[in-house]
PDB file of C-alpha atoms in Angstrom:
ATOM      1  CA  MET A 188       0.000   0.000   0.000  1.00 48.00           C
ATOM      2  CA  SER A 189       1.240   3.453  -0.902  1.00 48.00           C
ATOM      3  CA  ASN A 190       1.497   6.385   1.480  1.00 51.00           C
ATOM      4  CA  ASP A 191      -1.346   8.213  -0.299  1.00 51.00           C
ATOM      5  CA  GLN A 192      -4.096   5.723   0.728  1.00 54.00           C
ATOM      6  CA  PRO A 193      -4.269   6.728   4.431  1.00 53.00           C
ATOM      7  CA  VAL A 194      -4.747  10.338   3.433  1.00 52.00           C
ATOM      8  CA  VAL A 195      -7.653   9.490   1.122  1.00 50.00           C
ATOM      9  CA  LEU A 196      -9.388   7.451   3.809  1.00 55.00           C
ATOM     10  CA  ASP A 197      -9.067  10.266   6.313  1.00 63.00           C
ATOM     11  CA  MET A 198     -10.617  12.724   3.876  1.00 67.00           C
ATOM     12  CA  ARG A 199     -13.599  10.396   3.240  1.00 68.00           C
ATOM     13  CA  LYS A 200     -14.202  10.017   6.965  1.00 68.00           C
ATOM     14  CA  ASN A 201     -14.120  13.754   7.450  1.00 70.00           C
ATOM     15  CA  LYS A 202     -16.673  14.304   4.652  1.00 73.00           C
ATOM     16  CA  LEU A 203     -18.920  11.628   6.130  1.00 72.00           C
ATOM     17  CA  LEU A 204     -18.770  13.231   9.556  1.00 75.00           C
ATOM     18  CA  ILE A 205     -19.554  16.634   8.066  1.00 78.00           C
ATOM     19  CA  TRP A 206     -22.648  15.255   6.267  1.00 71.00           C
ATOM     20  CA  LEU A 207     -23.858  13.492   9.375  1.00 74.00           C
ATOM     21  CA  GLY A 208     -23.450  16.675  11.400  1.00 73.00           C
ATOM     22  CA  ALA A 209     -25.307  18.722   8.825  1.00 73.00           C
ATOM     23  CA  LEU A 210     -28.107  16.166   8.682  1.00 71.00           C
ATOM     24  CA  THR A 211     -28.381  16.197  12.460  1.00 73.00           C
ATOM     25  CA  LEU A 212     -28.583  20.003  12.490  1.00 72.00           C
ATOM     26  CA  VAL A 213     -31.278  20.055   9.816  1.00 63.00           C
ATOM     27  CA  MET A 214     -33.360  17.461  11.644  1.00 69.00           C
ATOM     28  CA  ALA A 215     -33.094  19.484  14.839  1.00 65.00           C
ATOM     29  CA  CYS A 216     -34.491  22.585  13.083  1.00 64.00           C
ATOM     30  CA  LEU A 217     -37.551  20.819  11.645  1.00 59.00           C
ATOM     31  CA  PRO A 218     -40.909  21.518  13.552  1.00 55.00           C
ATOM     32  CA  THR A 219     -42.291  18.766  15.620  1.00 54.00           C
ATOM     33  CA  ALA A 220     -45.434  16.979  14.428  1.00 47.00           C
ATOM     34  CA  SER A 221     -48.671  18.682  15.445  1.00 47.00           C
ATOM     35  CA  THR A 222     -50.638  17.200  18.215  1.00 49.00           C
ATOM     36  CA  PRO A 223     -53.672  15.346  16.785  1.00 48.00           C
ATOM     37  CA  PHE A 224     -57.160  16.605  17.677  1.00 46.00           C
ATOM     38  CA  PRO A 225     -58.952  14.516  20.202  1.00 50.00           C
ATOM     39  CA  THR A 226     -61.569  12.263  18.728  1.00 53.00           C
ATOM     40  CA  LEU A 227     -65.187  13.156  19.754  1.00 51.00           C
ATOM     41  CA  ALA A 228     -67.264  10.429  21.152  1.00 56.00           C
ATOM     42  CA  PRO A 229     -70.281   9.395  19.030  1.00 54.00           C
ATOM     43  CA  GLY A 230     -73.384  11.531  19.813  1.00 57.00           C
ATOM     44  CA  ALA A 231     -71.372  14.285  21.574  1.00 52.00           C
ATOM     45  CA  ILE A 232     -72.464  16.945  19.041  1.00 51.00           C
ATOM     46  CA  ASN A 233     -76.157  16.051  19.434  1.00 53.00           C
ATOM     47  CA  THR A 234     -75.799  16.234  23.216  1.00 53.00           C
ATOM     48  CA  TYR A 235     -74.196  19.691  22.973  1.00 48.00           C
ATOM     49  CA  ILE A 236     -76.955  21.009  20.669  1.00 48.00           C
ATOM     50  CA  ALA A 237     -79.677  19.677  22.967  1.00 50.00           C
ATOM     51  CA  GLN A 238     -78.049  21.302  26.031  1.00 58.00           C
ATOM     52  CA  THR A 239     -77.743  24.648  24.182  1.00 51.00           C
ATOM     53  CA  ALA A 240     -81.415  24.587  23.083  1.00 50.00           C
ATOM     54  CA  GLU A 241     -82.530  23.751  26.618  1.00 58.00           C
ATOM     55  CA  ALA A 242     -80.507  26.646  28.058  1.00 50.00           C
ATOM     56  CA  ALA A 243     -81.963  29.087  25.484  1.00 47.00           C
ATOM     57  CA  SER A 244     -85.503  27.893  26.238  1.00 53.00           C
ATOM     58  CA  THR A 245     -84.922  28.407  29.967  1.00 52.00           C
ATOM     59  CA  GLN A 246     -83.611  31.962  29.438  1.00 52.00           C
ATOM     60  CA  THR A 247     -86.587  32.830  27.181  1.00 48.00           C
ATOM     61  CA  ALA A 248     -89.056  31.558  29.758  1.00 46.00           C
ATOM     62  CA  VAL A 249     -87.403  33.656  32.483  1.00 46.00           C
ATOM     63  CA  ALA A 250     -87.374  36.809  30.320  1.00 47.00           C
ATOM     64  CA  ALA A 251     -91.004  36.477  29.187  1.00 48.00           C
ATOM     65  CA  PRO A 252     -93.511  38.591  31.171  1.00 51.00           C
ATOM     66  CA  PRO A 253     -95.977  36.670  33.272  1.00 52.00           C
ATOM     67  CA  SER A 254     -99.198  35.916  31.403  1.00 52.00           C
ATOM     68  CA  GLU A 255    -102.365  37.513  32.695  1.00 53.00           C
ATOM     69  CA  THR A 256    -104.848  35.320  34.399  1.00 51.00           C
ATOM     70  CA  PRO A 257    -108.114  35.550  32.449  1.00 51.00           C
ATOM     71  CA  SER A 258    -110.766  37.274  34.477  1.00 54.00           C
ATOM     72  CA  ALA A 259    -114.237  35.890  34.727  1.00 53.00           C
ATOM     73  CA  THR A 260    -116.619  37.181  32.027  1.00 57.00           C
ATOM     74  CA  PRO A 261    -119.367  39.266  33.654  1.00 55.00           C
ATOM     75  CA  ARG A 262    -122.852  37.983  33.101  1.00 60.00           C
ATOM     76  CA  PRO A 263    -125.126  40.209  31.012  1.00 52.00           C
ATOM     77  CA  THR A 264    -127.442  42.404  32.999  1.00 54.00           C
ATOM     78  CA  PHE A 265    -130.949  42.633  31.638  1.00 49.00           C
ATOM     79  CA  THR A 266    -132.560  46.039  31.995  1.00 52.00           C
ATOM     80  CA  GLY A 267    -136.020  47.089  31.026  1.00 51.00           C
ATOM     81  CA  THR A 268    -136.348  48.670  27.567  1.00 53.00           C
ATOM     82  CA  THR A 269    -138.008  52.049  27.489  1.00 53.00           C
ATOM     83  CA  SER A 270    -140.583  52.297  24.729  1.00 54.00           C
ATOM     84  CA  PRO A 271    -139.735  55.197  22.391  1.00 54.00           C
ATOM     85  CA  SER A 272    -142.177  58.041  22.411  1.00 53.00           C
ATOM     86  CA  PRO A 273    -144.150  58.475  19.182  1.00 50.00           C
ATOM     87  CA  THR A 274    -142.593  60.802  16.621  1.00 51.00           C
ATOM     88  CA  ILE A 275    -144.851  63.317  14.965  1.00 46.00           C
ATOM     89  CA  THR A 276    -144.248  63.493  11.228  1.00 42.00           C
ATOM     90  CA  PHE A 277    -145.418  66.382   9.097  1.00 40.00           C
ATOM     91  CA  VAL A 278    -146.048  65.532   5.459  1.00 41.00           C
ATOM     92  CA  PHE A 279    -146.299  68.283   2.874  1.00 41.00           C
ATOM     93  CA  ILE A 280    -147.873  67.193  -0.396  1.00 43.00           C
ATOM     94  CA  LEU A 281    -147.730  69.275  -3.546  1.00 44.00           C
ATOM     95  CA  PRO A 282    -150.046  68.827  -6.518  1.00 45.00           C
ATOM     96  CA  GLY A 283    -148.915  66.289  -9.079  1.00 42.00           C
ATOM     97  CA  LEU A 284    -146.157  64.769  -6.871  1.00 39.00           C
ATOM     98  CA  GLY A 285    -148.130  61.838  -5.482  1.00 38.00           C
ATOM     99  CA  VAL A 286    -147.770  58.182  -6.454  1.00 35.00           C
ATOM    100  CA  SER A 287    -149.468  57.442  -9.749  1.00 36.00           C
ATOM    101  CA  GLY A 288    -152.950  56.024  -9.306  1.00 36.00           C
ATOM    102  CA  THR A 289    -153.075  56.821  -5.566  1.00 34.00           C
ATOM    103  CA  PRO A 290    -155.046  59.830  -4.273  1.00 39.00           C
ATOM    104  CA  THR A 291    -152.570  61.822  -2.182  1.00 43.00           C
ATOM    105  CA  LEU A 292    -153.838  65.402  -2.319  1.00 52.00           C
ATOM    106  CA  PRO A 293    -155.612  66.627   0.794  1.00 56.00           C
ATOM    107  CA  GLY A 294    -158.984  68.264   0.536  1.00 64.00           C
ATOM    108  CA  LEU A 295    -158.848  72.018   0.028  1.00 74.00           C
ATOM    109  CA  GLY A 296    -160.466  74.450   2.417  1.00 82.00           C
ATOM    110  CA  SER A 297    -162.093  77.756   1.572  1.00 79.00           C
ATOM    111  CA  GLY A 298    -161.184  79.347   4.892  1.00 79.00           C
ATOM    112  CA  THR A 299    -163.211  81.862   6.876  1.00 80.00           C
ATOM    113  CA  SER A 300    -163.053  85.525   7.811  1.00 77.00           C
ATOM    114  CA  ALA A 301    -160.804  84.503  10.724  1.00 84.00           C
ATOM    115  CA  SER A 302    -158.321  82.765   8.392  1.00 87.00           C
ATOM    116  CA  LYS A 303    -155.181  84.296   6.953  1.00 92.00           C
ATOM    117  CA  TYR A 304    -156.333  83.166   3.530  1.00 93.00           C
ATOM    118  CA  GLY A 305    -160.000  82.617   2.750  1.00 94.00           C
ATOM    119  CA  CYS A 306    -162.321  82.796  -0.251  1.00 95.00           C
ATOM    120  CA  ASN A 307    -165.905  82.465  -1.374  1.00 96.00           C
ATOM    121  CA  VAL A 308    -166.569  81.103  -4.882  1.00 97.00           C
ATOM    122  CA  PHE A 309    -169.784  82.885  -5.815  1.00 97.00           C
ATOM    123  CA  SER A 310    -170.045  81.986  -9.530  1.00 98.00           C
ATOM    124  CA  THR A 311    -168.992  79.242 -11.972  1.00 98.00           C
ATOM    125  CA  GLU A 312    -169.142  79.412 -15.784  1.00 98.00           C
ATOM    126  CA  PRO A 313    -170.180  77.327 -17.602  1.00 98.00           C
ATOM    127  CA  ALA A 314    -172.586  75.791 -15.161  1.00 98.00           C
ATOM    128  CA  ASN A 315    -171.690  72.352 -13.836  1.00 98.00           C
ATOM    129  CA  ASN A 316    -172.822  69.403 -16.006  1.00 98.00           C
ATOM    130  CA  THR A 317    -172.879  71.486 -19.176  1.00 98.00           C
ATOM    131  CA  VAL A 318    -172.718  69.227 -22.268  1.00 98.00           C
ATOM    132  CA  PHE A 319    -169.939  69.692 -24.849  1.00 98.00           C
ATOM    133  CA  ALA A 320    -169.151  67.939 -28.093  1.00 98.00           C
ATOM    134  CA  PRO A 321    -165.786  66.129 -28.164  1.00 98.00           C
ATOM    135  CA  ARG A 322    -162.747  68.432 -28.527  1.00 97.00           C
ATOM    136  CA  THR A 323    -164.754  71.597 -28.080  1.00 98.00           C
ATOM    137  CA  ASP A 324    -162.812  74.613 -26.795  1.00 98.00           C
ATOM    138  CA  PHE A 325    -164.411  76.628 -24.035  1.00 98.00           C
ATOM    139  CA  GLU A 326    -163.550  79.060 -21.256  1.00 98.00           C
ATOM    140  CA  ALA A 327    -164.060  78.324 -17.569  1.00 98.00           C
ATOM    141  CA  LYS A 328    -164.508  81.274 -15.228  1.00 98.00           C
ATOM    142  CA  TRP A 329    -164.915  81.510 -11.466  1.00 98.00           C
ATOM    143  CA  GLY A 330    -165.932  84.564  -9.514  1.00 98.00           C
ATOM    144  CA  VAL A 331    -164.031  84.598  -6.187  1.00 98.00           C
ATOM    145  CA  LYS A 332    -164.259  86.908  -3.174  1.00 97.00           C
ATOM    146  CA  ASN A 333    -161.404  87.445  -0.698  1.00 97.00           C
ATOM    147  CA  ILE A 334    -162.824  86.815   2.780  1.00 96.00           C
ATOM    148  CA  GLY A 335    -159.504  86.241   4.595  1.00 95.00           C
ATOM    149  CA  LYS A 336    -157.299  88.634   6.536  1.00 95.00           C
ATOM    150  CA  GLU A 337    -154.539  88.910   3.929  1.00 95.00           C
ATOM    151  CA  THR A 338    -154.627  90.948   0.747  1.00 96.00           C
ATOM    152  CA  TRP A 339    -154.076  88.987  -2.452  1.00 97.00           C
ATOM    153  CA  TYR A 340    -151.219  90.436  -4.482  1.00 97.00           C
ATOM    154  CA  ARG A 341    -150.854  89.747  -8.177  1.00 96.00           C
ATOM    155  CA  ALA A 342    -147.079  89.327  -7.825  1.00 95.00           C
ATOM    156  CA  THR A 343    -147.371  86.458  -5.335  1.00 96.00           C
ATOM    157  CA  MET A 344    -150.818  84.899  -5.792  1.00 97.00           C
ATOM    158  CA  ASP A 345    -151.517  82.301  -8.508  1.00 98.00           C
ATOM    159  CA  TYR A 346    -154.412  80.061  -9.426  1.00 98.00           C
ATOM    160  CA  VAL A 347    -153.332  76.595 -10.534  1.00 98.00           C
ATOM    161  CA  TYR A 348    -154.581  73.176 -11.621  1.00 98.00           C
ATOM    162  CA  TYR A 349    -154.921  71.043  -8.482  1.00 97.00           C
ATOM    163  CA  LYS A 350    -156.408  67.671  -9.403  1.00 97.00           C
ATOM    164  CA  GLY A 351    -158.955  65.856 -11.556  1.00 98.00           C
ATOM    165  CA  ALA A 352    -159.425  65.893 -15.327  1.00 98.00           C
ATOM    166  CA  LYS A 353    -156.756  67.877 -17.161  1.00 98.00           C
ATOM    167  CA  LEU A 354    -159.088  69.888 -19.359  1.00 98.00           C
ATOM    168  CA  HIS A 355    -156.856  72.970 -19.284  1.00 98.00           C
ATOM    169  CA  LYS A 356    -154.372  74.205 -21.886  1.00 97.00           C
ATOM    170  CA  VAL A 357    -152.190  76.032 -19.340  1.00 98.00           C
ATOM    171  CA  ALA A 358    -151.789  74.720 -15.783  1.00 98.00           C
ATOM    172  CA  SER A 359    -151.024  77.962 -13.910  1.00 97.00           C
ATOM    173  CA  TYR A 360    -151.908  81.670 -14.067  1.00 98.00           C
ATOM    174  CA  ASP A 361    -151.269  84.840 -12.102  1.00 97.00           C
ATOM    175  CA  ILE A 362    -154.393  86.378 -10.673  1.00 98.00           C
ATOM    176  CA  PRO A 363    -155.436  89.230 -13.020  1.00 97.00           C
ATOM    177  CA  LYS A 364    -155.338  91.840 -10.263  1.00 96.00           C
ATOM    178  CA  GLY A 365    -154.834  92.194  -6.520  1.00 96.00           C
ATOM    179  CA  ALA A 366    -157.792  91.865  -4.159  1.00 97.00           C
ATOM    180  CA  GLU A 367    -158.078  93.268  -0.651  1.00 97.00           C
ATOM    181  CA  THR A 368    -160.313  91.677   1.947  1.00 96.00           C
ATOM    182  CA  GLY A 369    -163.912  91.864   0.746  1.00 96.00           C
ATOM    183  CA  LYS A 370    -162.975  92.406  -2.915  1.00 97.00           C
ATOM    184  CA  ASN A 371    -163.852  90.172  -5.869  1.00 98.00           C
ATOM    185  CA  VAL A 372    -161.702  88.793  -8.689  1.00 98.00           C
ATOM    186  CA  TYR A 373    -162.599  86.705 -11.759  1.00 98.00           C
ATOM    187  CA  LEU A 374    -160.342  83.820 -12.704  1.00 98.00           C
ATOM    188  CA  THR A 375    -160.428  82.473 -16.269  1.00 98.00           C
ATOM    189  CA  VAL A 376    -158.950  79.236 -17.698  1.00 98.00           C
ATOM    190  CA  GLU A 377    -158.826  78.138 -21.355  1.00 98.00           C
ATOM    191  CA  MET A 378    -160.083  74.534 -21.643  1.00 98.00           C
ATOM    192  CA  ALA A 379    -161.067  71.882 -24.198  1.00 98.00           C
ATOM    193  CA  ALA A 380    -163.421  68.901 -23.931  1.00 98.00           C
ATOM    194  CA  PHE A 381    -161.856  65.455 -24.277  1.00 98.00           C
ATOM    195  CA  LYS A 382    -162.409  63.428 -27.452  1.00 97.00           C
ATOM    196  CA  ASP A 383    -163.938  60.533 -25.491  1.00 97.00           C
ATOM    197  CA  ARG A 384    -167.488  60.673 -24.195  1.00 97.00           C
ATOM    198  CA  GLY A 385    -168.007  60.824 -20.452  1.00 98.00           C
ATOM    199  CA  THR A 386    -168.305  63.055 -17.402  1.00 98.00           C
ATOM    200  CA  TYR A 387    -165.191  64.927 -16.297  1.00 98.00           C
ATOM    201  CA  THR A 388    -164.452  66.999 -13.210  1.00 98.00           C
ATOM    202  CA  THR A 389    -161.474  69.309 -12.755  1.00 98.00           C
ATOM    203  CA  GLN A 390    -160.413  71.275  -9.679  1.00 98.00           C
ATOM    204  CA  TRP A 391    -158.306  74.413  -9.400  1.00 98.00           C
ATOM    205  CA  ALA A 392    -156.990  76.322  -6.381  1.00 97.00           C
ATOM    206  CA  LEU A 393    -155.450  79.595  -5.304  1.00 97.00           C
ATOM    207  CA  LYS A 394    -151.799  79.338  -4.303  1.00 96.00           C
ATOM    208  CA  GLU A 395    -149.655  81.620  -2.126  1.00 94.00           C
ATOM    209  CA  ASP A 396    -146.114  80.278  -1.705  1.00 91.00           C
ATOM    210  CA  ASN A 397    -146.772  76.638  -0.712  1.00 90.00           C
ATOM    211  CA  VAL A 398    -150.271  77.282   0.633  1.00 92.00           C
ATOM    212  CA  TYR A 399    -153.164  75.945  -1.452  1.00 95.00           C
ATOM    213  CA  PHE A 400    -156.720  77.049  -0.691  1.00 95.00           C
ATOM    214  CA  CYS A 401    -160.034  78.020  -2.307  1.00 96.00           C
ATOM    215  CA  PRO A 402    -161.192  74.981  -4.344  1.00 96.00           C
ATOM    216  CA  MET A 403    -162.751  75.881  -7.687  1.00 97.00           C
ATOM    217  CA  THR A 404    -164.489  72.905  -9.308  1.00 97.00           C
ATOM    218  CA  LEU A 405    -166.060  72.402 -12.719  1.00 98.00           C
ATOM    219  CA  THR A 406    -167.852  69.308 -14.097  1.00 98.00           C
ATOM    220  CA  ILE A 407    -168.656  68.874 -17.797  1.00 98.00           C
ATOM    221  CA  ILE A 408    -170.242  66.128 -19.891  1.00 98.00           C
ATOM    222  CA  VAL A 409    -168.830  65.125 -23.266  1.00 98.00           C
ATOM    223  CA  GLU A 410    -171.365  63.609 -25.709  1.00 96.00           C
TER     224      GLU A 410
END
């Protein structure tokens, strides 16, 4: 063996020792393995959820206000019913506003000397039950005396159709002139007999505002 062989062996040993030392140092610097998580027993999660729900229910029950105890329902008390007193109703009926086919107009009054409005019909032309041919034109005229307390003024007093056969051509007129108490006035209406034969009666009245009085009636026969 030559003298160079021991030197080579020493160098190889030194390199091997250096590598082992380096390996040892590297291994020492590596982090240790993490500790494994403990394994949960079967059913542990369900138990935890149940305990949490129970605790929440208990806290809610404590925080809730106490419920009111229902009070007893009072029994109804029966008291006597007072009968209502009768109500007085005033009905004002104007000519021509009643239900068709039903007599609704009240009877007219002539009044007296003590009345605010009063009249006396002292003449009627033509006479009642005068005979006319069908469709004959004629003139009805009533002589009327004011016997009431109020003066009749032409501006406010009318004579109008009130009820019965509509023989007239115009249904309303102004009185031709004013009439003080005790004075007379003549009221004229243009009329025509109906085409059909028969007996017909028409009635007119004096009118002041909504007051109707002084019935003026005429009956004719159509043949």
